[in-house]
mmCIF file of C-alpha atoms in Angstrom:
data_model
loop_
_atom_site.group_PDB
_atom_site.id
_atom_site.type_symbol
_atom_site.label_atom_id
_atom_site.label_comp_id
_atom_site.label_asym_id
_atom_site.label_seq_id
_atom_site.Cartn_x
_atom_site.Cartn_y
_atom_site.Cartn_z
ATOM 1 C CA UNK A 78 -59.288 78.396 -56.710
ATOM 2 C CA UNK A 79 -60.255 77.882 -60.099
ATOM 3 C CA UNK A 80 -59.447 75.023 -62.067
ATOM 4 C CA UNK A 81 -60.074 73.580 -65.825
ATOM 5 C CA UNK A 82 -58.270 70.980 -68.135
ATOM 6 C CA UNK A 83 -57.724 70.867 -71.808
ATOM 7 C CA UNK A 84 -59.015 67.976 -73.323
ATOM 8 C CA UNK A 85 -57.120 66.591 -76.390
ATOM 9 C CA UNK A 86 -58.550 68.751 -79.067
ATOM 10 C CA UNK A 87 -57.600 71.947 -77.529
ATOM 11 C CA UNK A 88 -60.768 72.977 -76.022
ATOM 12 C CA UNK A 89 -60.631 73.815 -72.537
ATOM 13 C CA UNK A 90 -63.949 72.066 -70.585
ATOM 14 C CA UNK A 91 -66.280 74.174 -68.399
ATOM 15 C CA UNK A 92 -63.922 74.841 -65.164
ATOM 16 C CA UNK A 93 -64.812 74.648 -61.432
ATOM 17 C CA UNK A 94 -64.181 76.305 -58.020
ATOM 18 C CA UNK A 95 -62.827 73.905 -54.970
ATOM 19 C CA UNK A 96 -60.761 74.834 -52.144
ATOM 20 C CA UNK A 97 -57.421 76.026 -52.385
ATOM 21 C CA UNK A 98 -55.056 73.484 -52.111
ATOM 22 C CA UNK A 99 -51.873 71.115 -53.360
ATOM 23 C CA UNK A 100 -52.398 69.980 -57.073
ATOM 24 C CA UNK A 101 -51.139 66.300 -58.362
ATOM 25 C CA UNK A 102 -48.738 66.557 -61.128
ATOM 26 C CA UNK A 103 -47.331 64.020 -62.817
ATOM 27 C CA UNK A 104 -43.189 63.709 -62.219
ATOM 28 C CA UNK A 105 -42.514 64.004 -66.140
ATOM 29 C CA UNK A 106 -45.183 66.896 -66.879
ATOM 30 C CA UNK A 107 -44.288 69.382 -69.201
ATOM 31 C CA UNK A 108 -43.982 72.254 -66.524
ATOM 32 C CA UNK A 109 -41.900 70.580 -64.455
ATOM 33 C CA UNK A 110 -39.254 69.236 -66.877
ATOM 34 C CA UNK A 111 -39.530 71.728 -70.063
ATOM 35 C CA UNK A 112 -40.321 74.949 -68.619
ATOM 36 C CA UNK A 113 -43.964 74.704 -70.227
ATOM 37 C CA UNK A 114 -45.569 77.254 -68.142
ATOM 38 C CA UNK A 115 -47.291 81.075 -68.189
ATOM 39 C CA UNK A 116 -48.854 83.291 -66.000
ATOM 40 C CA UNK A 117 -50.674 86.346 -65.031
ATOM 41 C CA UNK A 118 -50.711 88.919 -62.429
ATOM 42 C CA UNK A 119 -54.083 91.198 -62.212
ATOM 43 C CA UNK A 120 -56.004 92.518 -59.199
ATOM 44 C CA UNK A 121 -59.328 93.139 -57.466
ATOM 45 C CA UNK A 122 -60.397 96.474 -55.519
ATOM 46 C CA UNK A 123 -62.914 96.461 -53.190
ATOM 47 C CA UNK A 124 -64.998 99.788 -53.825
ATOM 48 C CA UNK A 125 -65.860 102.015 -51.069
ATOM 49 C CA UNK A 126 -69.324 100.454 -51.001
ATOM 50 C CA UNK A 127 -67.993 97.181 -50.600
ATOM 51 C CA UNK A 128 -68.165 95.967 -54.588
ATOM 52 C CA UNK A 129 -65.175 94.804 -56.052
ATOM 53 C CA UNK A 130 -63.622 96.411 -59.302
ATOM 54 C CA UNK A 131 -61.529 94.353 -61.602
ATOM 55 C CA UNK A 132 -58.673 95.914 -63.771
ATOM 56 C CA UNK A 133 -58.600 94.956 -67.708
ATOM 57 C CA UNK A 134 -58.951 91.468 -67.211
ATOM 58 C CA UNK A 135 -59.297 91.127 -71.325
ATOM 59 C CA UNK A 136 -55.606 92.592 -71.777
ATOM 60 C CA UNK A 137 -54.112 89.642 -69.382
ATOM 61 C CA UNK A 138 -55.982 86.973 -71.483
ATOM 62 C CA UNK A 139 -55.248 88.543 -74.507
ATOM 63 C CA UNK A 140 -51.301 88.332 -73.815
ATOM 64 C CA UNK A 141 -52.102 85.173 -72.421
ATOM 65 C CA UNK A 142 -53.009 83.932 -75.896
ATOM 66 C CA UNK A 143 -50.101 85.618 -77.194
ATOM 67 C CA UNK A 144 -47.416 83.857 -74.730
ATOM 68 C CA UNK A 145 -49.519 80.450 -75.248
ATOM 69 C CA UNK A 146 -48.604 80.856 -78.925
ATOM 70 C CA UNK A 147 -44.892 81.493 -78.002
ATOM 71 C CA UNK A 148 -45.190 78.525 -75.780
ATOM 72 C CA UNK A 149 -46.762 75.751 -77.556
ATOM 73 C CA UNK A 150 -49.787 75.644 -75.565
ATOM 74 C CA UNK A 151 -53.752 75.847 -75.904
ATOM 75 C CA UNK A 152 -54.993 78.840 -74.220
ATOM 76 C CA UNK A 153 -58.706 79.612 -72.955
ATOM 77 C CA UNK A 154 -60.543 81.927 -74.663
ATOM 78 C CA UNK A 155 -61.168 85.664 -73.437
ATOM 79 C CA UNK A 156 -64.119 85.634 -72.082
ATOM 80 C CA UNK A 157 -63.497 81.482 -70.225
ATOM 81 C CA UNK A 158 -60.204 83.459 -68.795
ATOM 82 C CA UNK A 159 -61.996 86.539 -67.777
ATOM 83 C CA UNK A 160 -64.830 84.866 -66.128
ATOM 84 C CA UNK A 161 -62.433 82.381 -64.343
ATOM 85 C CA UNK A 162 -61.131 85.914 -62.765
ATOM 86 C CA UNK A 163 -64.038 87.148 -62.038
ATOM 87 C CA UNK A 164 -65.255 83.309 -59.822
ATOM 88 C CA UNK A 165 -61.860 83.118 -58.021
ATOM 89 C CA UNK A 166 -62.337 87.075 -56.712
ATOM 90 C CA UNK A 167 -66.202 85.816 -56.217
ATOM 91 C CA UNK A 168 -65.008 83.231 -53.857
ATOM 92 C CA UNK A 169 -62.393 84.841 -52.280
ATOM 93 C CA UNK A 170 -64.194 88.199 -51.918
ATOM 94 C CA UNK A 171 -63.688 87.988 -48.014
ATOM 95 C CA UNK A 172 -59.850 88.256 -48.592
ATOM 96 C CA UNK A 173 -59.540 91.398 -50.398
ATOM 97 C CA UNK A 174 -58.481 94.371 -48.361
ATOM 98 C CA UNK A 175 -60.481 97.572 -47.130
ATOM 99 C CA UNK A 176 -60.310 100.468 -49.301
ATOM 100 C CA UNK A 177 -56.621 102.049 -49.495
ATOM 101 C CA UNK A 178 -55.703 99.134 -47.581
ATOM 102 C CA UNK A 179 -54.204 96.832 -50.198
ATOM 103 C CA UNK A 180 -56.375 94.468 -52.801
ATOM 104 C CA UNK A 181 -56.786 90.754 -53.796
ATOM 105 C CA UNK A 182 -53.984 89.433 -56.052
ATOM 106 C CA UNK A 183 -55.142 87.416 -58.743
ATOM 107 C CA UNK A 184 -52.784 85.066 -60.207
ATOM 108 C CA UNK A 185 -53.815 83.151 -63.587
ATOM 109 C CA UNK A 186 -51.413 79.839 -64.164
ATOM 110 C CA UNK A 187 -51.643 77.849 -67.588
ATOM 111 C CA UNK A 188 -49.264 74.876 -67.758
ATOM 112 C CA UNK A 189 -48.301 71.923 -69.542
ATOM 113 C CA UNK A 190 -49.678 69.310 -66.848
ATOM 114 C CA UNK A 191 -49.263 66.163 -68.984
ATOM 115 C CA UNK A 192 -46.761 63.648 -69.165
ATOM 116 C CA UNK A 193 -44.334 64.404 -71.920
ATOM 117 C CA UNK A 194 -40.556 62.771 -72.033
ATOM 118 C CA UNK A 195 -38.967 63.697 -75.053
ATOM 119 C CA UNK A 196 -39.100 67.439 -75.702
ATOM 120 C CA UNK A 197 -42.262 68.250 -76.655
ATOM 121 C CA UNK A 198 -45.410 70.290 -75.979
ATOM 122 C CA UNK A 199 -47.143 68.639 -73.280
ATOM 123 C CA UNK A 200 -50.384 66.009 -74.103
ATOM 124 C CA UNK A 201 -52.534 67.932 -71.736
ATOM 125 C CA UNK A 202 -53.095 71.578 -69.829
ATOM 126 C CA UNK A 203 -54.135 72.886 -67.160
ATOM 127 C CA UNK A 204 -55.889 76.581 -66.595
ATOM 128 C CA UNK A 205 -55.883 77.388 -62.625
ATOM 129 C CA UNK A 206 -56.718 80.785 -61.076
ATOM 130 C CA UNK A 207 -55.598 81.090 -57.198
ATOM 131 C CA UNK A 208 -55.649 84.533 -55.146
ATOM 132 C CA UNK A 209 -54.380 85.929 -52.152
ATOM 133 C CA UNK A 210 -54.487 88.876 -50.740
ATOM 134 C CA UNK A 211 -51.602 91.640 -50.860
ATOM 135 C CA UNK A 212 -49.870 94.868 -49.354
ATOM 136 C CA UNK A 213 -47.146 96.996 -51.015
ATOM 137 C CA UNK A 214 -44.863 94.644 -53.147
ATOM 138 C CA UNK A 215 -41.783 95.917 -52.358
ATOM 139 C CA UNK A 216 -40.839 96.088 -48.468
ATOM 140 C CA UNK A 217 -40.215 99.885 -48.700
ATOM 141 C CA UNK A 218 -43.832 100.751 -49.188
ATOM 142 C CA UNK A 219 -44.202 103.826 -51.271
ATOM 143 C CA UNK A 220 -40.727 104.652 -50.214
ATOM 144 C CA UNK A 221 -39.000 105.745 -53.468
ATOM 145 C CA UNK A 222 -36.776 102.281 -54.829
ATOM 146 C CA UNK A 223 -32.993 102.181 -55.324
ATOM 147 C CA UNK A 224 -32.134 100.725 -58.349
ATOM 148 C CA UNK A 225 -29.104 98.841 -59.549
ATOM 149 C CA UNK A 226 -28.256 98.370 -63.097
ATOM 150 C CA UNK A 227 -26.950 95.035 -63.808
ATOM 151 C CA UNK A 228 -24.300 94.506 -66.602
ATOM 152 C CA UNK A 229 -23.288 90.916 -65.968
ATOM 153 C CA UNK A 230 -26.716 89.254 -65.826
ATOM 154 C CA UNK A 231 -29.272 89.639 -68.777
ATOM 155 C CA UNK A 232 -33.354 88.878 -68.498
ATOM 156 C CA UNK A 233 -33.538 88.279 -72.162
ATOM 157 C CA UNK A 234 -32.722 88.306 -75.469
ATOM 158 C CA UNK A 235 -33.382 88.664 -78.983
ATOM 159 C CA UNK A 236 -35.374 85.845 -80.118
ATOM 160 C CA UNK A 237 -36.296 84.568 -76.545
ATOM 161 C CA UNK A 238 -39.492 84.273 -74.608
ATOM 162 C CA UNK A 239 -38.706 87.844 -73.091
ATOM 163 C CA UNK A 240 -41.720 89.591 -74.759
ATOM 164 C CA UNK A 241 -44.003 86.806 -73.186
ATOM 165 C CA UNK A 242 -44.898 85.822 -69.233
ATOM 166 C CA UNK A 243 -43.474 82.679 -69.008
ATOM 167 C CA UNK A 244 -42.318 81.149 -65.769
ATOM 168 C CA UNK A 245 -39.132 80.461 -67.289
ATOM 169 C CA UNK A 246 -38.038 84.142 -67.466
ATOM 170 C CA UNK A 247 -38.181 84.019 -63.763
ATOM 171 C CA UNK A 248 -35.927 82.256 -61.908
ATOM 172 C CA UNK A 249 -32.747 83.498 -64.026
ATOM 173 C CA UNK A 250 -33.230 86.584 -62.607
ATOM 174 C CA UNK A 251 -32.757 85.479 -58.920
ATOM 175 C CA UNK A 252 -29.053 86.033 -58.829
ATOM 176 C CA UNK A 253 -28.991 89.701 -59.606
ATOM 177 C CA UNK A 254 -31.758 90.497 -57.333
ATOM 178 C CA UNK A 255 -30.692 88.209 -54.619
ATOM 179 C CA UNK A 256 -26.989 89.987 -55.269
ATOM 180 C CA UNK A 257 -28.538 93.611 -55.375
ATOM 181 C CA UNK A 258 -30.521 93.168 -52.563
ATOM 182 C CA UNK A 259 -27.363 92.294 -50.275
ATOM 183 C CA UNK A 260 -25.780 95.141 -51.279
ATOM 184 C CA UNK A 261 -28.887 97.033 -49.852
ATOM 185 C CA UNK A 262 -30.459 97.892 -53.161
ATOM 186 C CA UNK A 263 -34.170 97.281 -54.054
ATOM 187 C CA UNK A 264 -34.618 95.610 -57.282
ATOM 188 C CA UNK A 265 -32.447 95.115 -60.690
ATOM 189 C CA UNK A 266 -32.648 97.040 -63.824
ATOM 190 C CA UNK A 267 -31.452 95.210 -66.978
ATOM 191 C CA UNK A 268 -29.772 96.167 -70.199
ATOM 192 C CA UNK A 269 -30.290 95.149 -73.766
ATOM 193 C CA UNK A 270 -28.030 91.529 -74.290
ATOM 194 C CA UNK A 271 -26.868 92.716 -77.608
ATOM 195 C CA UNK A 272 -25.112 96.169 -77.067
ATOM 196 C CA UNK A 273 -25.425 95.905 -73.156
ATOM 197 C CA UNK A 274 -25.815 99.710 -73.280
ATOM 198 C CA UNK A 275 -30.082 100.250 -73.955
ATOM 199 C CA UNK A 276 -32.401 100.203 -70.667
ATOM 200 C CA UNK A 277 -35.049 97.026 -71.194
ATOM 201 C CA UNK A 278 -36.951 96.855 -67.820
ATOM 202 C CA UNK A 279 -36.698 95.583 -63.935
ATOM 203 C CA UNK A 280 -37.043 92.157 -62.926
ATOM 204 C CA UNK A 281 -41.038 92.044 -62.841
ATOM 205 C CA UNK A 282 -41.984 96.017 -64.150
ATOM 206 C CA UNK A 283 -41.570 98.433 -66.706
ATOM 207 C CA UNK A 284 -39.500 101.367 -66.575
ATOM 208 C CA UNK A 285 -40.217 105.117 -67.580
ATOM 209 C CA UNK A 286 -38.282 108.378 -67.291
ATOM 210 C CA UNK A 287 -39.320 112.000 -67.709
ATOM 211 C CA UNK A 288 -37.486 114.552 -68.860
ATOM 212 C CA UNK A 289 -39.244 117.728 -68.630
ATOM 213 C CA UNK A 290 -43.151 117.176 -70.300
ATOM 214 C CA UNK A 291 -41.914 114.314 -72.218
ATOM 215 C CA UNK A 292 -42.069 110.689 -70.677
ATOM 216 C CA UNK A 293 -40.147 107.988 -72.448
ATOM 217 C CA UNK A 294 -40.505 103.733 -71.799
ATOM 218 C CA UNK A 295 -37.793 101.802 -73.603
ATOM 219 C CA UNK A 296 -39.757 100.399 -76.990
ATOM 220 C CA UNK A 297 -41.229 96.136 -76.461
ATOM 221 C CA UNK A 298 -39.890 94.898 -79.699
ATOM 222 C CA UNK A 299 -39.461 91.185 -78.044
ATOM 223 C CA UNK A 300 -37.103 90.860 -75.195
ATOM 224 C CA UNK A 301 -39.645 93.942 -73.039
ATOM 225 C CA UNK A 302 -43.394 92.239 -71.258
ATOM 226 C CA UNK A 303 -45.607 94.510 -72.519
ATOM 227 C CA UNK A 304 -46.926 95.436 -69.127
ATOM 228 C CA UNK A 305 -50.666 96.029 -68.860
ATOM 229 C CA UNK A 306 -50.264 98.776 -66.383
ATOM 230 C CA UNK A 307 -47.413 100.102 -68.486
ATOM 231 C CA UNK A 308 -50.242 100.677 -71.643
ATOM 232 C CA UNK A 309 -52.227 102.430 -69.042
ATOM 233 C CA UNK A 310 -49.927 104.662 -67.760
ATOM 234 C CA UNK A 311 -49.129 105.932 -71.326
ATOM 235 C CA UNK A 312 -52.588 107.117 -72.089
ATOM 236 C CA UNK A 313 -53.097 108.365 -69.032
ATOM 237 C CA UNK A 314 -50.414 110.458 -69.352
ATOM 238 C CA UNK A 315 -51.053 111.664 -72.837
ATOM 239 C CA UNK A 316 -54.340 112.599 -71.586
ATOM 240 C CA UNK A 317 -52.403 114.437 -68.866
ATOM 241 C CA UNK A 318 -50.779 116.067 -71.475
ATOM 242 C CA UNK A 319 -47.337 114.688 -71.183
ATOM 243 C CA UNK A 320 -45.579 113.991 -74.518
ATOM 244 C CA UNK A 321 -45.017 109.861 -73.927
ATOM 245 C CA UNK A 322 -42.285 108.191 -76.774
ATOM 246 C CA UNK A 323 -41.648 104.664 -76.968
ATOM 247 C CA UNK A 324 -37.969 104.550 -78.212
ATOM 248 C CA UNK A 325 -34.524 103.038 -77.787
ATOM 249 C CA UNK A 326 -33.574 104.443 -74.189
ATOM 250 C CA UNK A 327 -29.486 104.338 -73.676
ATOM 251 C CA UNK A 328 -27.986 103.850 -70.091
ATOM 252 C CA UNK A 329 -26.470 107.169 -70.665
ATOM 253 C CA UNK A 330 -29.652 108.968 -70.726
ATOM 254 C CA UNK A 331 -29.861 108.423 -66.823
ATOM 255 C CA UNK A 332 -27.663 111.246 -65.690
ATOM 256 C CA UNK A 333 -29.785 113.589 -67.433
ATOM 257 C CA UNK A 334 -33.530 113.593 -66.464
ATOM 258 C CA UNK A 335 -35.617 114.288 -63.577
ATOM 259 C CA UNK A 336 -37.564 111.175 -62.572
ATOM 260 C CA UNK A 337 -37.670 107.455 -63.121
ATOM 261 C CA UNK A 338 -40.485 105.706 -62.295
ATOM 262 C CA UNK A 339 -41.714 101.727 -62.552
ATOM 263 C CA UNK A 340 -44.578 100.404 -63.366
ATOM 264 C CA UNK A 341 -46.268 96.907 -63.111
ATOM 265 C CA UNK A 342 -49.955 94.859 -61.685
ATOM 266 C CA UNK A 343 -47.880 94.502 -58.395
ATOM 267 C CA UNK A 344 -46.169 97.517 -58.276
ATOM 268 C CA UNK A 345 -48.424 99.547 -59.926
ATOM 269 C CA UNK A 346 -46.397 102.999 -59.756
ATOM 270 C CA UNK A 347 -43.153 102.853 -58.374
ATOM 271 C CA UNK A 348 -41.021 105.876 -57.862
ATOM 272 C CA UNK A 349 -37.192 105.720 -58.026
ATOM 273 C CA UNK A 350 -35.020 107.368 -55.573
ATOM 274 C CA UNK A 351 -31.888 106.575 -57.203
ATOM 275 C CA UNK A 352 -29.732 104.476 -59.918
ATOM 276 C CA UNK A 353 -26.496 102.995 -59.135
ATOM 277 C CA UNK A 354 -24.551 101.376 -62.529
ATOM 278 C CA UNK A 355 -20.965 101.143 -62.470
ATOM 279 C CA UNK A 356 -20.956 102.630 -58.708
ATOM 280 C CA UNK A 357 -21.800 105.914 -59.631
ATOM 281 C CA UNK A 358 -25.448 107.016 -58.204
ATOM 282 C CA UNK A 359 -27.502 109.340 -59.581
ATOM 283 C CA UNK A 360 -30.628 110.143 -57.191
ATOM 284 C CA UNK A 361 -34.193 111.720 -58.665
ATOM 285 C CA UNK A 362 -36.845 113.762 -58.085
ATOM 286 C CA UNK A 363 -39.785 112.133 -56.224
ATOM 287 C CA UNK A 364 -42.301 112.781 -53.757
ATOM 288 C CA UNK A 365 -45.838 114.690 -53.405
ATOM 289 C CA UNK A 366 -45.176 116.905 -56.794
ATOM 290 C CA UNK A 367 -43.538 114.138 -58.975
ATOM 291 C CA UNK A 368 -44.982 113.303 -62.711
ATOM 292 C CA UNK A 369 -45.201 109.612 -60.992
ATOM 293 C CA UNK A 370 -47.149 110.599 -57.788
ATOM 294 C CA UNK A 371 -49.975 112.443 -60.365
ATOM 295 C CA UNK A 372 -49.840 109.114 -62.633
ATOM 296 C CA UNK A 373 -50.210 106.751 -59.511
ATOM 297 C CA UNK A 374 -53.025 108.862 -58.262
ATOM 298 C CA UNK A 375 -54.741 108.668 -61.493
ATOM 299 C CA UNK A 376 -54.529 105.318 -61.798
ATOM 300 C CA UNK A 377 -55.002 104.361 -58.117
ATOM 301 C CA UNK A 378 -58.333 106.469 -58.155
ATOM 302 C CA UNK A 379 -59.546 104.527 -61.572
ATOM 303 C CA UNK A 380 -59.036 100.905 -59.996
ATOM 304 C CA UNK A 381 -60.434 101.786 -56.745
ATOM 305 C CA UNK A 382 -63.437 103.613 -58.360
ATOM 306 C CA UNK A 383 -62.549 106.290 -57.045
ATOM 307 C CA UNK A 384 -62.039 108.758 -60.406
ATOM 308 C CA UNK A 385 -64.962 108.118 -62.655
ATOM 309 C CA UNK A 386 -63.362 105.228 -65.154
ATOM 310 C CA UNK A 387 -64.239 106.842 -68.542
ATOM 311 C CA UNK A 388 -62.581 104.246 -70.834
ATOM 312 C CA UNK A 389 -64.039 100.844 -69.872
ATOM 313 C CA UNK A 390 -61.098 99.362 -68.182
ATOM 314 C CA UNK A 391 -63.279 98.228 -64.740
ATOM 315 C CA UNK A 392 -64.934 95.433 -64.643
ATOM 316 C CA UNK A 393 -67.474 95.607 -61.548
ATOM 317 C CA UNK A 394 -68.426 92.279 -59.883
ATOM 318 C CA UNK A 395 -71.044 91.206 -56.753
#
């Protein structure tokens, strides 16, 4: 793993690689007592001739700035955060999956690691990059999901840290999934706080839905993670030729269109099966001819160097 401090003036020091292991935290550190915390989620492909291929590494340190802003915190720069990436996949390069057969989770963690009592932004921070390698997130595979829409519990609201990856938008979230999982389904969809009627997203992806040759994404306007993959799925589809809106999306609208689909780093492109809210279910198209099938092929085929990457977004590394 990868691991760097900030020294007092904000400037994070040249990092370095040691074995993966437990970390020493003080017991009144900002993380552990405030919440002081971000992270990231991005992945390496290994390449049919054995290379790996990174995924937009810039856009995860670029929101990582953005939520360190949010959050009180120092961030590394760009290009420290892309090159810690780049080392951890480096040394871990024996972990990441065949071809098709998964890839190497990458998992960026800033955090307030000084001692701070009263509420305040932590005296020092630490940058840390740890990997492991991964399968299909969800246990169905590429099974189409079955969603439930959750109208008790809400993942964030107006004014929060919602927009931003923090690790405190995490745990909240536990209940309803831990709840709709019980009751069989596979992951949470949550509605605006204010009118508890607009769709925001699922507990760690995006959600689209396609109606015809238009795609829609509920609009990020501060309580939605504008999800890396999410951006990339929009211009792929526009280049497609799919008609893509980012709007206001009500709960309603779910009875009436053909597919939903979610999209994240872990999940990349999930299909949905079905939506359950209020106990009525309303199944979708999915499968071999489905708008998100073509999108996660596209995609799929640009990480894995597969499809000849024409906009810059792979980052090759030895």
């Amino acid at each position: 793993m990868y691991m760097v401090k900030c020294s007092k003036d904000g400037k994070f020091e040249k990092g370095q690689l040691s074995r993966y292991g437990n970390i020493e935290l003080s017991p009144s550190a900002g993380v552990l007592n405030y919440g002081q915390g971000l992270f990231e989620g991005t992945k390496a492909y290994r390449k049919q001739d054995g290379g790996l291929l990174l995924f937009r590494p810039d856009q995860n340190a670029i929101r990582m700035k953005i939520g360190a802003d949010r959050m009180c915190m120092p961030s590394p720069s760009i290009d420290q955060f892309v090159d810690a990436v780049k080392q951890t996949a480096v040394a871990n390069k024996r972990w990441v999956p065949p071809p098709g057969k998964g890839s190497l989770y990458i998992r960026p963690l800033l955090m307030g690691s000084g001692p701070v009592l009263g509420l305040a932004p932590a005296p020092e921070y630490t940058f840390l990059v740890y990997a492991s390698p991964v399968g299909n997130y969800f246990k169905e595979g590429l099974a189409p999901l079955n969603l439930h829409v959750e109208d008790e519990y809400h993942r964030a609201s107006r004014g929060g840290a919602g927009g931003v990856k923090t690790i405190s938008n995490y745990a909240p979230v536990l209940k309803a999934i831990t709840r709709a999982k019980n009751r069989g389904f596979s992951d949470v969809l949550y509605l605006d706080s204010v009118n508890k009627k607009y769709l925001e997203e699922v507990s760690s992806c995006n959600i689209f839905i396609v109606k015809g040759n238009v795609i829609s994404t509920p609009a990020t306007m501060g309580t939605i993670l504008p999800g890396i993959t999410r951006k990339s799925i929009i211009e792929i589809a526009q280049d497609l030729g799919y008609e893509v809106e980012e709007r206001v999306i009500s709960v309603d609208e779910l009875a009436n269109v053909d597919e939903v689909f979610c999209t994240g780093s872990a999940v990349v492109v999930a299909s949905v099966g079905s939506i359950t809210y209020q106990d009525k279910r309303i199944e979708y198209r999915t499968g071999a001819h489905s708008v998100s099938r073509k999108l996660h092929s596209t995609l799929i085929g640009i990480q894995m160097g597969l499809i000849e990457d024409k906009k810059g977004w792979t980052v090759e590394i030895h």
